[in-house]
Amino acid sequence: MDGYLDLNPQPWTDLRDEGLLIWAVTGHEDLYCWRMRGEDPDNWPVVVRSFDNQDACFDCPAAPFVCRILRILLGTHPYTMARSFDPRWFLTYDGSR
């Protein structure tokens, strides 16, 4: 994974017939979707559809899923992007490090 995650402001409906609503895509063309299950979208689980059409289901909403892939190192989460970021790096308000 190269650390590229494009969040869609308007979810794509390409997979609606399969019960999925795409909310993001990665640089490797993995699709991050909600499984439209139940009445409350806040409880829809995340499904990652890989570029080779394999689905991985995660029983959590999108926000916790994104937090996990940005924070958890490889080996404990299959879609982590944590290694792409230096956790000690930050930009101060005046632009200096």
Short mmCIF file of N, CA and C in Angstrom, two decimals:
data_model
loop_
_atom_site.label_atom_id
_atom_site.label_comp_id
_atom_site.label_asym_id
_atom_site.label_seq_id
_atom_site.Cartn_x
_atom_site.Cartn_y
_atom_site.Cartn_z
N MET A 1 0.86 -1.17 0.00
CA MET A 1 0.00 0.00 0.00
C MET A 1 0.90 1.23 0.00
N ASP A 2 0.58 2.21 -0.78
CA ASP A 2 1.45 3.37 -0.92
C ASP A 2 0.96 4.59 -0.16
N GLY A 3 -0.01 4.45 0.70
CA GLY A 3 -0.47 5.57 1.51
C GLY A 3 -1.45 6.48 0.82
N TYR A 4 -2.01 6.09 -0.30
CA TYR A 4 -2.93 6.93 -1.04
C TYR A 4 -4.36 6.46 -0.79
N LEU A 5 -5.17 7.33 -0.24
CA LEU A 5 -6.57 7.02 0.01
C LEU A 5 -7.38 8.23 -0.42
N ASP A 6 -8.24 8.03 -1.41
CA ASP A 6 -9.08 9.11 -1.93
C ASP A 6 -10.49 8.91 -1.40
N LEU A 7 -10.90 9.80 -0.49
CA LEU A 7 -12.25 9.74 0.06
C LEU A 7 -13.21 10.43 -0.90
N ASN A 8 -14.30 9.78 -1.20
CA ASN A 8 -15.28 10.32 -2.14
C ASN A 8 -16.31 11.16 -1.41
N PRO A 9 -16.47 12.44 -1.75
CA PRO A 9 -17.49 13.26 -1.09
C PRO A 9 -18.91 12.77 -1.39
N GLN A 10 -19.10 12.21 -2.57
CA GLN A 10 -20.38 11.61 -2.94
C GLN A 10 -20.11 10.13 -3.22
N PRO A 11 -20.58 9.22 -2.34
CA PRO A 11 -20.30 7.80 -2.56
C PRO A 11 -20.73 7.32 -3.94
N TRP A 12 -19.91 6.44 -4.51
CA TRP A 12 -20.20 5.88 -5.82
C TRP A 12 -21.19 4.74 -5.66
N THR A 13 -22.10 4.64 -6.58
CA THR A 13 -23.15 3.62 -6.49
C THR A 13 -22.90 2.44 -7.43
N ASP A 14 -21.69 2.32 -7.98
CA ASP A 14 -21.37 1.28 -8.95
C ASP A 14 -21.75 -0.13 -8.48
N LEU A 15 -21.62 -0.42 -7.21
CA LEU A 15 -21.85 -1.76 -6.68
C LEU A 15 -23.14 -1.86 -5.88
N ARG A 16 -24.03 -0.91 -6.06
CA ARG A 16 -25.29 -0.90 -5.29
C ARG A 16 -26.07 -2.20 -5.42
N ASP A 17 -26.06 -2.80 -6.61
CA ASP A 17 -26.77 -4.06 -6.82
C ASP A 17 -26.23 -5.18 -5.93
N GLU A 18 -24.99 -5.05 -5.51
CA GLU A 18 -24.38 -6.05 -4.63
C GLU A 18 -24.50 -5.65 -3.16
N GLY A 19 -25.23 -4.56 -2.89
CA GLY A 19 -25.40 -4.10 -1.52
C GLY A 19 -24.24 -3.29 -0.99
N LEU A 20 -23.39 -2.78 -1.90
CA LEU A 20 -22.21 -2.00 -1.49
C LEU A 20 -22.29 -0.57 -2.01
N LEU A 21 -21.79 0.35 -1.21
CA LEU A 21 -21.71 1.76 -1.58
C LEU A 21 -20.26 2.19 -1.37
N ILE A 22 -19.58 2.59 -2.45
CA ILE A 22 -18.15 2.90 -2.41
C ILE A 22 -17.93 4.30 -1.84
N TRP A 23 -17.09 4.40 -0.79
CA TRP A 23 -16.81 5.70 -0.18
C TRP A 23 -15.35 6.12 -0.32
N ALA A 24 -14.48 5.23 -0.80
CA ALA A 24 -13.07 5.59 -0.99
C ALA A 24 -12.42 4.59 -1.92
N VAL A 25 -11.26 4.99 -2.46
CA VAL A 25 -10.45 4.12 -3.31
C VAL A 25 -8.99 4.36 -2.95
N THR A 26 -8.17 3.30 -3.06
CA THR A 26 -6.75 3.44 -2.76
C THR A 26 -5.95 3.59 -4.05
N GLY A 27 -4.68 3.87 -3.90
CA GLY A 27 -3.78 3.96 -5.03
C GLY A 27 -3.62 2.64 -5.76
N HIS A 28 -3.96 1.54 -5.10
CA HIS A 28 -3.89 0.22 -5.74
C HIS A 28 -5.25 -0.24 -6.24
N GLU A 29 -6.18 0.68 -6.33
CA GLU A 29 -7.52 0.44 -6.86
C GLU A 29 -8.37 -0.49 -6.00
N ASP A 30 -8.05 -0.57 -4.70
CA ASP A 30 -8.96 -1.24 -3.78
C ASP A 30 -10.12 -0.30 -3.51
N LEU A 31 -11.32 -0.85 -3.43
CA LEU A 31 -12.52 -0.05 -3.17
C LEU A 31 -12.94 -0.22 -1.72
N TYR A 32 -13.11 0.88 -1.02
CA TYR A 32 -13.59 0.84 0.36
C TYR A 32 -15.08 1.16 0.31
N CYS A 33 -15.88 0.23 0.82
CA CYS A 33 -17.33 0.32 0.67
C CYS A 33 -18.03 0.18 2.02
N TRP A 34 -19.27 0.60 2.02
CA TRP A 34 -20.18 0.25 3.11
C TRP A 34 -21.05 -0.90 2.63
N ARG A 35 -21.28 -1.88 3.50
CA ARG A 35 -22.29 -2.89 3.22
C ARG A 35 -23.60 -2.31 3.71
N MET A 36 -24.51 -1.99 2.81
CA MET A 36 -25.77 -1.34 3.15
C MET A 36 -26.69 -2.36 3.81
N ARG A 37 -26.55 -2.49 5.11
CA ARG A 37 -27.28 -3.48 5.88
C ARG A 37 -27.99 -2.78 7.03
N GLY A 38 -29.29 -2.86 7.05
CA GLY A 38 -30.06 -2.22 8.10
C GLY A 38 -30.44 -0.79 7.73
N GLU A 39 -31.18 -0.17 8.62
CA GLU A 39 -31.71 1.17 8.38
C GLU A 39 -30.74 2.30 8.71
N ASP A 40 -29.80 2.05 9.64
CA ASP A 40 -28.92 3.10 10.14
C ASP A 40 -27.55 3.06 9.46
N PRO A 41 -27.25 4.02 8.56
CA PRO A 41 -25.95 4.03 7.88
C PRO A 41 -24.76 4.12 8.84
N ASP A 42 -24.97 4.68 10.04
CA ASP A 42 -23.88 4.76 11.01
C ASP A 42 -23.42 3.39 11.47
N ASN A 43 -24.22 2.37 11.24
CA ASN A 43 -23.87 1.01 11.66
C ASN A 43 -23.47 0.10 10.50
N TRP A 44 -23.36 0.65 9.30
CA TRP A 44 -22.98 -0.16 8.15
C TRP A 44 -21.51 -0.57 8.28
N PRO A 45 -21.20 -1.85 8.13
CA PRO A 45 -19.80 -2.29 8.20
C PRO A 45 -19.04 -1.95 6.93
N VAL A 46 -17.73 -1.97 7.04
CA VAL A 46 -16.84 -1.69 5.92
C VAL A 46 -16.52 -2.99 5.19
N VAL A 47 -16.51 -2.91 3.87
CA VAL A 47 -16.05 -4.00 3.01
C VAL A 47 -14.98 -3.43 2.10
N VAL A 48 -13.83 -4.10 2.04
CA VAL A 48 -12.78 -3.70 1.10
C VAL A 48 -12.81 -4.69 -0.05
N ARG A 49 -13.06 -4.17 -1.24
CA ARG A 49 -13.01 -5.00 -2.45
C ARG A 49 -11.69 -4.72 -3.13
N SER A 50 -10.85 -5.74 -3.18
CA SER A 50 -9.52 -5.57 -3.77
C SER A 50 -9.62 -5.48 -5.29
N PHE A 51 -8.52 -5.07 -5.90
CA PHE A 51 -8.49 -4.92 -7.36
C PHE A 51 -8.78 -6.23 -8.07
N ASP A 52 -8.60 -7.38 -7.38
CA ASP A 52 -8.88 -8.68 -7.99
C ASP A 52 -10.24 -9.25 -7.55
N ASN A 53 -11.13 -8.37 -7.10
CA ASN A 53 -12.51 -8.70 -6.73
C ASN A 53 -12.66 -9.61 -5.52
N GLN A 54 -11.71 -9.57 -4.61
CA GLN A 54 -11.82 -10.30 -3.35
C GLN A 54 -12.35 -9.33 -2.30
N ASP A 55 -13.31 -9.77 -1.50
CA ASP A 55 -13.89 -8.92 -0.45
C ASP A 55 -13.35 -9.29 0.92
N ALA A 56 -13.03 -8.27 1.70
CA ALA A 56 -12.66 -8.45 3.10
C ALA A 56 -13.63 -7.60 3.90
N CYS A 57 -14.30 -8.21 4.88
CA CYS A 57 -15.32 -7.51 5.67
C CYS A 57 -14.75 -7.13 7.03
N PHE A 58 -15.10 -5.94 7.50
CA PHE A 58 -14.68 -5.43 8.80
C PHE A 58 -15.93 -4.95 9.51
N ASP A 59 -16.19 -5.50 10.67
CA ASP A 59 -17.42 -5.19 11.40
C ASP A 59 -17.24 -3.91 12.22
N CYS A 60 -17.06 -2.80 11.49
CA CYS A 60 -16.95 -1.50 12.13
C CYS A 60 -17.34 -0.44 11.11
N PRO A 61 -17.76 0.74 11.58
CA PRO A 61 -18.07 1.84 10.67
C PRO A 61 -16.80 2.41 10.02
N ALA A 62 -16.97 3.31 9.07
CA ALA A 62 -15.86 3.85 8.29
C ALA A 62 -14.85 4.64 9.13
N ALA A 63 -15.30 5.50 10.02
CA ALA A 63 -14.36 6.34 10.78
C ALA A 63 -13.37 5.50 11.61
N PRO A 64 -13.83 4.53 12.41
CA PRO A 64 -12.86 3.70 13.13
C PRO A 64 -11.95 2.90 12.20
N PHE A 65 -12.50 2.47 11.06
CA PHE A 65 -11.68 1.72 10.10
C PHE A 65 -10.54 2.60 9.58
N VAL A 66 -10.84 3.83 9.19
CA VAL A 66 -9.80 4.74 8.69
C VAL A 66 -8.77 5.03 9.78
N CYS A 67 -9.21 5.25 11.00
CA CYS A 67 -8.27 5.48 12.12
C CYS A 67 -7.33 4.29 12.27
N ARG A 68 -7.87 3.10 12.16
CA ARG A 68 -7.04 1.90 12.30
C ARG A 68 -6.01 1.78 11.19
N ILE A 69 -6.41 2.01 9.94
CA ILE A 69 -5.45 1.84 8.85
C ILE A 69 -4.38 2.93 8.86
N LEU A 70 -4.67 4.06 9.50
CA LEU A 70 -3.67 5.12 9.59
C LEU A 70 -2.75 4.96 10.80
N ARG A 71 -3.14 4.13 11.77
CA ARG A 71 -2.37 4.03 13.01
C ARG A 71 -1.74 2.67 13.27
N ILE A 72 -2.36 1.60 12.82
CA ILE A 72 -1.90 0.26 13.17
C ILE A 72 -0.87 -0.22 12.16
N LEU A 73 0.25 -0.71 12.66
CA LEU A 73 1.33 -1.14 11.79
C LEU A 73 1.03 -2.46 11.11
N LEU A 74 1.74 -2.71 10.04
CA LEU A 74 1.60 -3.93 9.25
C LEU A 74 1.74 -5.17 10.13
N GLY A 75 0.96 -6.16 9.83
CA GLY A 75 0.99 -7.38 10.60
C GLY A 75 -0.22 -7.51 11.50
N THR A 76 -0.78 -6.37 11.88
CA THR A 76 -1.96 -6.41 12.73
C THR A 76 -3.20 -5.92 12.00
N HIS A 77 -3.02 -5.31 10.84
CA HIS A 77 -4.16 -4.90 10.01
C HIS A 77 -3.75 -5.05 8.55
N PRO A 78 -4.52 -5.78 7.75
CA PRO A 78 -4.09 -6.07 6.38
C PRO A 78 -4.08 -4.87 5.44
N TYR A 79 -4.75 -3.79 5.77
CA TYR A 79 -4.82 -2.63 4.88
C TYR A 79 -4.17 -1.40 5.47
N THR A 80 -3.21 -1.60 6.37
CA THR A 80 -2.60 -0.47 7.05
C THR A 80 -1.87 0.47 6.09
N MET A 81 -1.91 1.74 6.41
CA MET A 81 -1.15 2.76 5.71
C MET A 81 -0.17 3.41 6.67
N ALA A 82 -0.10 2.90 7.89
CA ALA A 82 0.70 3.52 8.95
C ALA A 82 2.17 3.61 8.58
N ARG A 83 2.70 2.63 7.85
CA ARG A 83 4.11 2.67 7.51
C ARG A 83 4.43 3.78 6.50
N SER A 84 3.42 4.35 5.88
CA SER A 84 3.63 5.41 4.90
C SER A 84 3.82 6.78 5.54
N PHE A 85 3.62 6.85 6.85
CA PHE A 85 3.68 8.14 7.54
C PHE A 85 4.65 8.07 8.69
N ASP A 86 5.41 9.12 8.90
CA ASP A 86 6.28 9.23 10.06
C ASP A 86 5.42 9.75 11.21
N PRO A 87 5.17 8.95 12.24
CA PRO A 87 4.26 9.37 13.30
C PRO A 87 4.75 10.56 14.12
N ARG A 88 6.04 10.86 14.04
CA ARG A 88 6.56 11.99 14.83
C ARG A 88 6.57 13.30 14.06
N TRP A 89 6.21 13.26 12.80
CA TRP A 89 6.25 14.45 11.96
C TRP A 89 4.99 15.28 12.14
N PHE A 90 5.15 16.59 12.27
CA PHE A 90 4.01 17.48 12.29
C PHE A 90 4.43 18.84 11.79
N LEU A 91 3.52 19.60 11.30
CA LEU A 91 3.77 20.94 10.80
C LEU A 91 3.16 21.93 11.76
N THR A 92 3.98 22.83 12.26
CA THR A 92 3.45 23.83 13.20
C THR A 92 2.65 24.89 12.45
N TYR A 93 1.98 25.71 13.20
CA TYR A 93 1.13 26.74 12.63
C TYR A 93 1.92 27.69 11.75
N ASP A 94 3.18 28.01 12.12
CA ASP A 94 3.96 28.98 11.34
C ASP A 94 4.69 28.31 10.17
N GLY A 95 4.51 27.01 9.96
CA GLY A 95 5.11 26.33 8.83
C GLY A 95 6.46 25.72 9.09
N SER A 96 7.00 25.89 10.29
CA SER A 96 8.30 25.27 10.61
C SER A 96 8.08 23.92 11.26
N ARG A 97 9.14 23.13 11.30
CA ARG A 97 9.06 21.80 11.93
C ARG A 97 9.56 21.84 13.33
#
